[in-house]
mmCIF file of C-alpha atoms in Angstrom:
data_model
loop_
_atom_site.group_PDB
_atom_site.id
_atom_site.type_symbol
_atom_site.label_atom_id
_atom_site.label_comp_id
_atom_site.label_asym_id
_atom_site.label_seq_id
_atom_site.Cartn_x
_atom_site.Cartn_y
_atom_site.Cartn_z
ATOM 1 C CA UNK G 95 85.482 -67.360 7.858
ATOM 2 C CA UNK G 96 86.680 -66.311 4.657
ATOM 3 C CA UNK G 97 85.004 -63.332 2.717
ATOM 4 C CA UNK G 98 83.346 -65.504 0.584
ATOM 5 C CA UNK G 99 81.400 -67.795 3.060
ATOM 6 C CA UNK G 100 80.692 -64.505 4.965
ATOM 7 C CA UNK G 101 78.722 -63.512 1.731
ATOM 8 C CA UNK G 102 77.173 -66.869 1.999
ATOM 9 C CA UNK G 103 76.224 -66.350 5.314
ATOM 10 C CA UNK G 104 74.654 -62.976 5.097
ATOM 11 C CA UNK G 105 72.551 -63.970 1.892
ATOM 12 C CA UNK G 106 71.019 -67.339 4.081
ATOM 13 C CA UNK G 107 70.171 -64.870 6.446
ATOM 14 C CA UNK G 108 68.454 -62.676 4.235
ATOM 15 C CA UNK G 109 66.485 -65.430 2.195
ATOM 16 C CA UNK G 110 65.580 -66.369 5.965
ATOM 17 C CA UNK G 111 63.757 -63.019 6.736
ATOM 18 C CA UNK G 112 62.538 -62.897 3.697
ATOM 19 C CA UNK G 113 60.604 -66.422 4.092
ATOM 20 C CA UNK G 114 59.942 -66.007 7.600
ATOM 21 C CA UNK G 115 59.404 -62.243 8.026
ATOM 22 C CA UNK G 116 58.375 -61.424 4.579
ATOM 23 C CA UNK G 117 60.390 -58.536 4.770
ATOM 24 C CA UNK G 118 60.109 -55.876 2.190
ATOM 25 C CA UNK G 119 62.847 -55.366 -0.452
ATOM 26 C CA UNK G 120 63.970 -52.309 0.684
ATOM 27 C CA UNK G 121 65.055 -53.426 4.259
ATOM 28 C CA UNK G 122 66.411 -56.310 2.661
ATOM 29 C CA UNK G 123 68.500 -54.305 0.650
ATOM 30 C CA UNK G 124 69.667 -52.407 4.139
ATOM 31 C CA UNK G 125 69.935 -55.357 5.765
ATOM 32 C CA UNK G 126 72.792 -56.474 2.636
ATOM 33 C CA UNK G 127 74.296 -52.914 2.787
ATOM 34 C CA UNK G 128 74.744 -52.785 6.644
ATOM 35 C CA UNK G 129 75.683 -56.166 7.157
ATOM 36 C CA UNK G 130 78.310 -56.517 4.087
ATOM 37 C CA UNK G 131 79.840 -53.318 4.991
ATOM 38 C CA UNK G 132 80.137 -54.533 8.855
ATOM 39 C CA UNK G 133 81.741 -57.989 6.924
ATOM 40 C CA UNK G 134 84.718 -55.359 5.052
ATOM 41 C CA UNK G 135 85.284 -53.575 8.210
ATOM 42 C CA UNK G 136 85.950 -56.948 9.750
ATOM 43 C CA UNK G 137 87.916 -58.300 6.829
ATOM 44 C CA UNK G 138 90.098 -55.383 7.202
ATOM 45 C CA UNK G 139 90.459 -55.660 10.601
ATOM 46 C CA UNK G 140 91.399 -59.681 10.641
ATOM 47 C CA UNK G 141 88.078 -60.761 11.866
ATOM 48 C CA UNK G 142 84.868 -62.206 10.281
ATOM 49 C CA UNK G 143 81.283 -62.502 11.145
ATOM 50 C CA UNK G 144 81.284 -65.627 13.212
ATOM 51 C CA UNK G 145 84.797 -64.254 15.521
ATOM 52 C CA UNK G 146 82.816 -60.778 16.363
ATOM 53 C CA UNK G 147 82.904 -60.024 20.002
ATOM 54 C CA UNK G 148 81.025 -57.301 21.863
ATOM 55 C CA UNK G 149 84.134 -55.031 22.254
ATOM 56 C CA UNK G 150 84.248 -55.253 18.196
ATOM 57 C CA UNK G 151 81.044 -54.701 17.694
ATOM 58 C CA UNK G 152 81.431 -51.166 19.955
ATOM 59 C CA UNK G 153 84.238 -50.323 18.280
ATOM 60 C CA UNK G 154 82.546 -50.468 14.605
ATOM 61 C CA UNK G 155 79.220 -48.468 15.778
ATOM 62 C CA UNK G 156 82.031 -45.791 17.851
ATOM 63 C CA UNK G 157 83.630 -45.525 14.093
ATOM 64 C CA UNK G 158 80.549 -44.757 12.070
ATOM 65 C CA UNK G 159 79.619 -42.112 14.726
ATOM 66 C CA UNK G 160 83.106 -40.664 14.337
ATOM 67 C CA UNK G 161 82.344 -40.407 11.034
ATOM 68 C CA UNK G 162 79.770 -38.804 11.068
ATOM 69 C CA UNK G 163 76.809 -41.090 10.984
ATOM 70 C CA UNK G 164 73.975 -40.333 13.389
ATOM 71 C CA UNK G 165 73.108 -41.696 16.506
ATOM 72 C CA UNK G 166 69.896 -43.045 14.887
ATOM 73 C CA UNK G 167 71.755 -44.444 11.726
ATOM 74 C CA UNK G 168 73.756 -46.349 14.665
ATOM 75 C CA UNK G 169 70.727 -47.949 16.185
ATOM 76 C CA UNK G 170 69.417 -49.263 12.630
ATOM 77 C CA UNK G 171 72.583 -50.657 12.298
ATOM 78 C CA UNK G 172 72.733 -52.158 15.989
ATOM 79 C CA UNK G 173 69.148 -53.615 15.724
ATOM 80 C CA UNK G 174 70.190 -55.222 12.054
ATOM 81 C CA UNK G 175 73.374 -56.942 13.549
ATOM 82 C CA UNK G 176 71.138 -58.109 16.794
ATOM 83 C CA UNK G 177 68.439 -59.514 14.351
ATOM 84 C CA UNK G 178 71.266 -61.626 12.289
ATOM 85 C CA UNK G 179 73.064 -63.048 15.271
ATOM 86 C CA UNK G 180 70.334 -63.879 16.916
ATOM 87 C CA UNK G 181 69.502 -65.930 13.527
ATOM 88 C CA UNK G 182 73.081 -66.893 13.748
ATOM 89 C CA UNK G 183 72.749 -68.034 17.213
ATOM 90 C CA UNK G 184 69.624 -70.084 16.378
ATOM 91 C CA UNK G 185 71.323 -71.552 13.322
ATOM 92 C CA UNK G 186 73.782 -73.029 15.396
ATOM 93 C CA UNK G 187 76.538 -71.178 13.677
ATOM 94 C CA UNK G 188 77.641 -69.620 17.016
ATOM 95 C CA UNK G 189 77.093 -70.217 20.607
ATOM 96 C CA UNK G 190 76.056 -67.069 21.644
ATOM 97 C CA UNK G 191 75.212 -63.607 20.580
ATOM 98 C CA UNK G 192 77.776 -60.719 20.784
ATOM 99 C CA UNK G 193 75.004 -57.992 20.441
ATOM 100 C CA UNK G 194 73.415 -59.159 23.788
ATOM 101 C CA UNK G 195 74.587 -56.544 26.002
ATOM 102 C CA UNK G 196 75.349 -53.341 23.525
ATOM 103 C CA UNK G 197 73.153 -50.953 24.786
ATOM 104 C CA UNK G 198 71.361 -48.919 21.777
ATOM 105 C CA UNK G 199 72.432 -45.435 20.847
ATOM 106 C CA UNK G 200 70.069 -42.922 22.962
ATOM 107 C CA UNK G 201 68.376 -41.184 20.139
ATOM 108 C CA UNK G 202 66.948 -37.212 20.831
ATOM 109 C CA UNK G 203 63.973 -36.543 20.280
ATOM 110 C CA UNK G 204 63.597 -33.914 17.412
ATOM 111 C CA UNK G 205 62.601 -30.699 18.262
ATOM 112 C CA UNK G 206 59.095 -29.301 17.771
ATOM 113 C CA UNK G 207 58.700 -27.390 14.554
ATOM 114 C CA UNK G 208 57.784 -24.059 15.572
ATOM 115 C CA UNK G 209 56.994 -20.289 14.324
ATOM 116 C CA UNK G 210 58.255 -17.197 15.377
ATOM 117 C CA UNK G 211 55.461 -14.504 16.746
ATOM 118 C CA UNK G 212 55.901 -12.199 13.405
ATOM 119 C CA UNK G 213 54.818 -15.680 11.656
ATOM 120 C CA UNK G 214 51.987 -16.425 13.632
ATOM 121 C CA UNK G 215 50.585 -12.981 13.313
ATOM 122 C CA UNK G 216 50.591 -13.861 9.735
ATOM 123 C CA UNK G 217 48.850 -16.944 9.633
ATOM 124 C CA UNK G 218 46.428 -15.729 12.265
ATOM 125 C CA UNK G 219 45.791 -12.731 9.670
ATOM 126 C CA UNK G 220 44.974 -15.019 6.473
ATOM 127 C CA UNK G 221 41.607 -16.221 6.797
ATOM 128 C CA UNK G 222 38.880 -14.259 4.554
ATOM 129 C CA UNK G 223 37.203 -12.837 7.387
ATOM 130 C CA UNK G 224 34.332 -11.680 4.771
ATOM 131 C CA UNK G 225 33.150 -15.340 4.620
ATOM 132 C CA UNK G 226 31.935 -17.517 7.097
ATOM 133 C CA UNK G 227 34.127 -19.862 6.064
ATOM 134 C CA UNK G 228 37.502 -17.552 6.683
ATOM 135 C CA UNK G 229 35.969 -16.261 10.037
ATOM 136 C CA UNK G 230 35.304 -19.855 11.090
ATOM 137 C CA UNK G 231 39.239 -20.710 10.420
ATOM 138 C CA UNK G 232 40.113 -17.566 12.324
ATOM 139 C CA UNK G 233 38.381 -18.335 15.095
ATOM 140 C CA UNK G 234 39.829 -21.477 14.689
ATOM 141 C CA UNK G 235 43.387 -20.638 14.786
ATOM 142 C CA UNK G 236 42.907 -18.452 17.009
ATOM 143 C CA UNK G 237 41.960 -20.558 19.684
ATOM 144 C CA UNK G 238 44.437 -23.014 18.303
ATOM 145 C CA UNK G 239 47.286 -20.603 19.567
ATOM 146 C CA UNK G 240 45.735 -19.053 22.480
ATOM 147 C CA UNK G 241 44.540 -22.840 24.222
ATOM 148 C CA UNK G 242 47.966 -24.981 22.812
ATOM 149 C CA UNK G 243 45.035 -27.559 22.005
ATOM 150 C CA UNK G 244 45.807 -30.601 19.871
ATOM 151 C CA UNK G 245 43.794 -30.456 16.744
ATOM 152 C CA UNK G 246 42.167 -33.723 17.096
ATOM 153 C CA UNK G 247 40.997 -31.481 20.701
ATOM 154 C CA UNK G 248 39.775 -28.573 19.052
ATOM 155 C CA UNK G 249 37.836 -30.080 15.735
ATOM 156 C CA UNK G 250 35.797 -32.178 18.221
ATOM 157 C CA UNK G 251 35.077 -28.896 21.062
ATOM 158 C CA UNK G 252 31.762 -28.496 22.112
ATOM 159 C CA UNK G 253 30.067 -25.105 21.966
ATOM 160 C CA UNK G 254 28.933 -26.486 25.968
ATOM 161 C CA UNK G 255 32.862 -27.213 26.663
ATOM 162 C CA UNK G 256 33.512 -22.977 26.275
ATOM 163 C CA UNK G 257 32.683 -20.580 28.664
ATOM 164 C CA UNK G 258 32.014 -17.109 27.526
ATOM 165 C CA UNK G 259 31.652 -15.396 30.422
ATOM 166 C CA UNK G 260 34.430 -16.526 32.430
ATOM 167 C CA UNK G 261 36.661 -17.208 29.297
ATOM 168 C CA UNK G 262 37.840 -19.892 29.909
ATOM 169 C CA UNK G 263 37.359 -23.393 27.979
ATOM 170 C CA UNK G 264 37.519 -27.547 29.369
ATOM 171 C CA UNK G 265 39.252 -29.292 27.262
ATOM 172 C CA UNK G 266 39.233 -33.180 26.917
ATOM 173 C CA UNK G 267 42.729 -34.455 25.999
ATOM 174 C CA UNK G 268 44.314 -37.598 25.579
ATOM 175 C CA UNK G 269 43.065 -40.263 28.428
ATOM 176 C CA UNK G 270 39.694 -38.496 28.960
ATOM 177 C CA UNK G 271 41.602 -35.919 30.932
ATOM 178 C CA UNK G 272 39.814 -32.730 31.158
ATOM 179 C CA UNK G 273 41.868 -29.571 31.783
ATOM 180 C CA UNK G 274 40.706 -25.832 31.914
ATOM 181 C CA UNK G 275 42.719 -23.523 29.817
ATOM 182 C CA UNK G 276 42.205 -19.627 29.673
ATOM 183 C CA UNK G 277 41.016 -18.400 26.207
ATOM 184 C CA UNK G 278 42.721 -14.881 25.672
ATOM 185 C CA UNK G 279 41.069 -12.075 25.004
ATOM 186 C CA UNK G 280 41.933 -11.328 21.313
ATOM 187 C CA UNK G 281 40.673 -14.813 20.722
ATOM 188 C CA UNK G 282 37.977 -14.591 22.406
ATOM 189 C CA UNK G 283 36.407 -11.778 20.879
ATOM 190 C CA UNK G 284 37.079 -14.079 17.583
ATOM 191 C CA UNK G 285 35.330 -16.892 18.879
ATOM 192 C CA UNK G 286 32.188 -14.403 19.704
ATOM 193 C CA UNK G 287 32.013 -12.758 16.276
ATOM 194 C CA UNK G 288 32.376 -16.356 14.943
ATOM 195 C CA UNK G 289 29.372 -17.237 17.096
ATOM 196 C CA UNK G 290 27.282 -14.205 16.533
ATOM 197 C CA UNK G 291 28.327 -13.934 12.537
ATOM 198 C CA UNK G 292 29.493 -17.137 11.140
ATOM 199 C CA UNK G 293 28.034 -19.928 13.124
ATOM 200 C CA UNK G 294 24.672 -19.308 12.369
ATOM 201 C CA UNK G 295 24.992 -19.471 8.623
ATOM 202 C CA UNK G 296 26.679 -22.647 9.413
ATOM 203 C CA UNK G 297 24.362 -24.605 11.789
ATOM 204 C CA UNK G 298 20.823 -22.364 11.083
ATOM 205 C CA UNK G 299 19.081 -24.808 13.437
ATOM 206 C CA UNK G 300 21.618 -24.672 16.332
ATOM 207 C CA UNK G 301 21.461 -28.652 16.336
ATOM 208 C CA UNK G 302 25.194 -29.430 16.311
ATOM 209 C CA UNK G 303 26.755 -29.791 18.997
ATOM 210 C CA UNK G 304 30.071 -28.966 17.808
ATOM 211 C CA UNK G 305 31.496 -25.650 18.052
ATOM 212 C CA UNK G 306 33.520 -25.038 14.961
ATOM 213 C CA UNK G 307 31.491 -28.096 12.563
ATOM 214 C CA UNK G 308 32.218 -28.645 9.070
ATOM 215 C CA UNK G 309 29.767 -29.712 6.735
ATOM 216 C CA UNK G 310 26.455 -30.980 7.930
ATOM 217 C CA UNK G 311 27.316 -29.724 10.998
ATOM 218 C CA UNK G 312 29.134 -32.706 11.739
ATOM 219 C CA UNK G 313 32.797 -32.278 13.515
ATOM 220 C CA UNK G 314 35.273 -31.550 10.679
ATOM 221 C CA UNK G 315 38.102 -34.346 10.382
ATOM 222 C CA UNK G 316 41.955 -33.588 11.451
ATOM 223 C CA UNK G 317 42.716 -34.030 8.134
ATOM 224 C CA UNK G 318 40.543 -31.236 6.511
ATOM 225 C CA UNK G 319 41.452 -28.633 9.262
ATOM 226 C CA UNK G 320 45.322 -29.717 8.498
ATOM 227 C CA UNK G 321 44.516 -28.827 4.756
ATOM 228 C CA UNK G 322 43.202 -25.294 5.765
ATOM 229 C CA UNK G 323 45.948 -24.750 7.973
ATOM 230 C CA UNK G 324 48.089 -25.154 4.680
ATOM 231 C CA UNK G 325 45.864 -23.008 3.012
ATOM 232 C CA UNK G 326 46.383 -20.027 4.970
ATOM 233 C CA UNK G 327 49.734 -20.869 5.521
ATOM 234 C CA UNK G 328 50.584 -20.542 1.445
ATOM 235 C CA UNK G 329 48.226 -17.173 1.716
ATOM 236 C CA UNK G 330 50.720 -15.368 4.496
ATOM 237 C CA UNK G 331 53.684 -16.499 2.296
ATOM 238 C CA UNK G 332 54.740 -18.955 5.598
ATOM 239 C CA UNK G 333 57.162 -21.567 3.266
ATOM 240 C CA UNK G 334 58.616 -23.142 6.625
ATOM 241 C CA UNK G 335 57.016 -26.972 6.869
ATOM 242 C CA UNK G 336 54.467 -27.000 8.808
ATOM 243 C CA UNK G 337 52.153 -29.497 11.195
ATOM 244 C CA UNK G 338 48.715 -29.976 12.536
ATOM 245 C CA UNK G 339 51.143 -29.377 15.655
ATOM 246 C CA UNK G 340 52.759 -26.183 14.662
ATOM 247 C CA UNK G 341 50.435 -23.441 16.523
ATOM 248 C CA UNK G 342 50.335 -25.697 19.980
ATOM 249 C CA UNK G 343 54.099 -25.738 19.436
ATOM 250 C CA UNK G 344 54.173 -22.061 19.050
ATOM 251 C CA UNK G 345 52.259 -22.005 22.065
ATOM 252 C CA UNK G 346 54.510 -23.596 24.425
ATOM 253 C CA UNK G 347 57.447 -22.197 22.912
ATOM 254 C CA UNK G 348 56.372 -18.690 23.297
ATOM 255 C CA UNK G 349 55.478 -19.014 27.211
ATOM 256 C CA UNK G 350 58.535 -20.139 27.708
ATOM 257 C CA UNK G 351 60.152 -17.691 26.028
ATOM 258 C CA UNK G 352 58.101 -15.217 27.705
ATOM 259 C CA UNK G 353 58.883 -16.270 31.015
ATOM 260 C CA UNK G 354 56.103 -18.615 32.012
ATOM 261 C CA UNK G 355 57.096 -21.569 34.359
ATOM 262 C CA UNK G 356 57.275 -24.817 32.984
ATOM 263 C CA UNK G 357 54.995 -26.751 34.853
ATOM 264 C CA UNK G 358 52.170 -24.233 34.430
ATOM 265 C CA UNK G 359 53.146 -24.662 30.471
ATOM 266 C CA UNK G 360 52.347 -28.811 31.546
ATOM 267 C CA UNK G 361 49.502 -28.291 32.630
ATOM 268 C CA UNK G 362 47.452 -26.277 29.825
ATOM 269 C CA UNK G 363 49.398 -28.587 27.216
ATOM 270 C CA UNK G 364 48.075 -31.333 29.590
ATOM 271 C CA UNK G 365 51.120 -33.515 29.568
ATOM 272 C CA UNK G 366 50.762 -36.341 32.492
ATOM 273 C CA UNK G 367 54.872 -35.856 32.456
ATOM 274 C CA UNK G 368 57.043 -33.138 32.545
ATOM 275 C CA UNK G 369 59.579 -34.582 30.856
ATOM 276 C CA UNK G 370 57.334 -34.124 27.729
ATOM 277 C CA UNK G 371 57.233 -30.440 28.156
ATOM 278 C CA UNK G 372 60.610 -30.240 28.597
ATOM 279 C CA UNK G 373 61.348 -30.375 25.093
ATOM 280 C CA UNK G 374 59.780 -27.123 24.507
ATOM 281 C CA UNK G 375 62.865 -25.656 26.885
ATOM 282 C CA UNK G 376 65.010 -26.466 24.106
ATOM 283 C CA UNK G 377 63.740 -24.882 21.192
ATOM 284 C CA UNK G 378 63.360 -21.558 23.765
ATOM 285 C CA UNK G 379 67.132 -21.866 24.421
ATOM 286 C CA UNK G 380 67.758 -21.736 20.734
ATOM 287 C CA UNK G 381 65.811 -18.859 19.886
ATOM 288 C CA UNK G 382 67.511 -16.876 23.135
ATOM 289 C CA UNK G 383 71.208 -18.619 21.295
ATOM 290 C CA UNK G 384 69.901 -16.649 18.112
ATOM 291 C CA UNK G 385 69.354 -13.412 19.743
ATOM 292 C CA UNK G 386 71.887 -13.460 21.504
ATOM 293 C CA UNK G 387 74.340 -14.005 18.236
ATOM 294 C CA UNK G 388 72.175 -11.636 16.601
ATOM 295 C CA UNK G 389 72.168 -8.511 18.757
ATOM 296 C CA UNK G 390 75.093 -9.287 21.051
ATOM 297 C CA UNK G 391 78.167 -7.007 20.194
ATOM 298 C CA UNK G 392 80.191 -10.575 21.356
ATOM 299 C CA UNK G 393 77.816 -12.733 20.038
#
């Protein structure tokens, strides 16, 4: 093929997706970037679209990641050049496609956005405990960081689901499973001055069943406790990016770095796998990397 009916080539397939697909402009506009650049490289390299082989198509992804492209930028690419020679191959342009057996780059999974203890002290400390409002969100967050709980867990807790006495709570997670976590006891003497202070001003007829309701006394949306947790966060002067994730992050990450076994850390996150938890491993491995460049006299 010469360069020219290469260009021809990759602008039938993209009219293709477009009427087929209806694929936006943008990824047609990757789809044109990846797939003319992969045409140059070829060019360059005395080959053309329709003479690519597997071992060529190796060698051009091995490139870009010695280049410096990421393992993820490598599997956009990959999946773009499967998607056109499969059209290729369907065309009857070629007889059969050289992407078949190129395994994808494995891609890591990012790391959990976490904060350091001296942080969550801070955000802990925002809420206006004055108003029932700010001791509501401390309570809140609180519990957030003593339970690991998912937010979409905690903003739908029942006030039945927490037990005072033996401080402990059931929590319903992902599944229906139900796991029982131990409420500390800093947070639990939150969540009782919530009760006893805040609650009532909140609910005066006691008919919700929620614990922590917003307004109505109706469960308060993941959304609206995400947009507190910002609050607060811009009150303690916390400018890292945050998510409705952050404190059950924090959680795991500071067990770990405390000492706690994993699999106990699996089971009050309530992860059915323990490959899942694992993750947290790595972020306590960093922090112990940090210290140890810190405070090491070799580090």
């Amino acid at each position: 093929m010469t360069r020219e009916s290469d260009d021809t080539v990759i602008e039938s397939f993209l009219d293709a997706s477009w009427m087929e697909k209806g694929l936006s402009a943008n990824t047609l506009a990757a789809y044109r970037r990846d797939l003319t650049g992969f045409a140059r490289w070829l060019e360059r390299n005395s080959s053309s679209l329709a003479g690519v082989d597997q071992a060529l198509i190796l060698e051009y992804l091995a490139s870009g990641l010695q280049r410096g492209s990421s393992a993820r930028s490598a599997a956009r690419l990959l999946s773009c050049l499967r998607n056109f020679y499969r059209h290729q191959v369907r065309e009857g342009r070629i007889d059969s496609d050289p992407t078949l057996q190129v395994q994808s780059p494995r891609i890591g999974r990012p790391l959990p956005k976490s904060l350091g203890e001296d942080m969550v002290e801070r955000l802990l400390a925002a809420p206006d405990v004055a108003t029932p409002i700010g001791l509501r969100d401390r309570a809140m967050l609180e519990l957030l960081y003593a339970c690991g709980m998912r937010v979409s867990e905690l903003v739908t807790l029942e006030v039945a689901r927490l037990n005072l006495g033996q401080g402990v709570v059931r929590i319903m997670g992902k599944g229906a499973k139900e796991r029982l976590v131990p409420v500390g006891d800093e947070a639990l003497a939150w969540v009782q001055r919530y009760l006893r202070e805040a609650r009532p001003l909140m609910v005066p007829d006691g008919s919700s069943p929620v614990l922590f309701p917003g307004r109505a006394g109706k469960a308060m949306t993941r959304q609206t406790f995400w947009h507190r947790i910002k609050h607060h966060a811009r009150t303690a002067g916390i400018a890292q990016a945050l998510s409705p994730h952050t404190l059950r992050h924090a959680f795991a990450t500071h067990l770990l770095n405390h000492g706690a076994d994993l699999r106990v850390v699996q089971m009050l996150l309530g992860h059915s796998d323990l490959s899942t938890t694992q993750i947290y491993t790595h972020v306590a491995r960093e922090r112990l990397k940090q210290l140890h460049a810190r405070h090491h006299p070799r580090g």
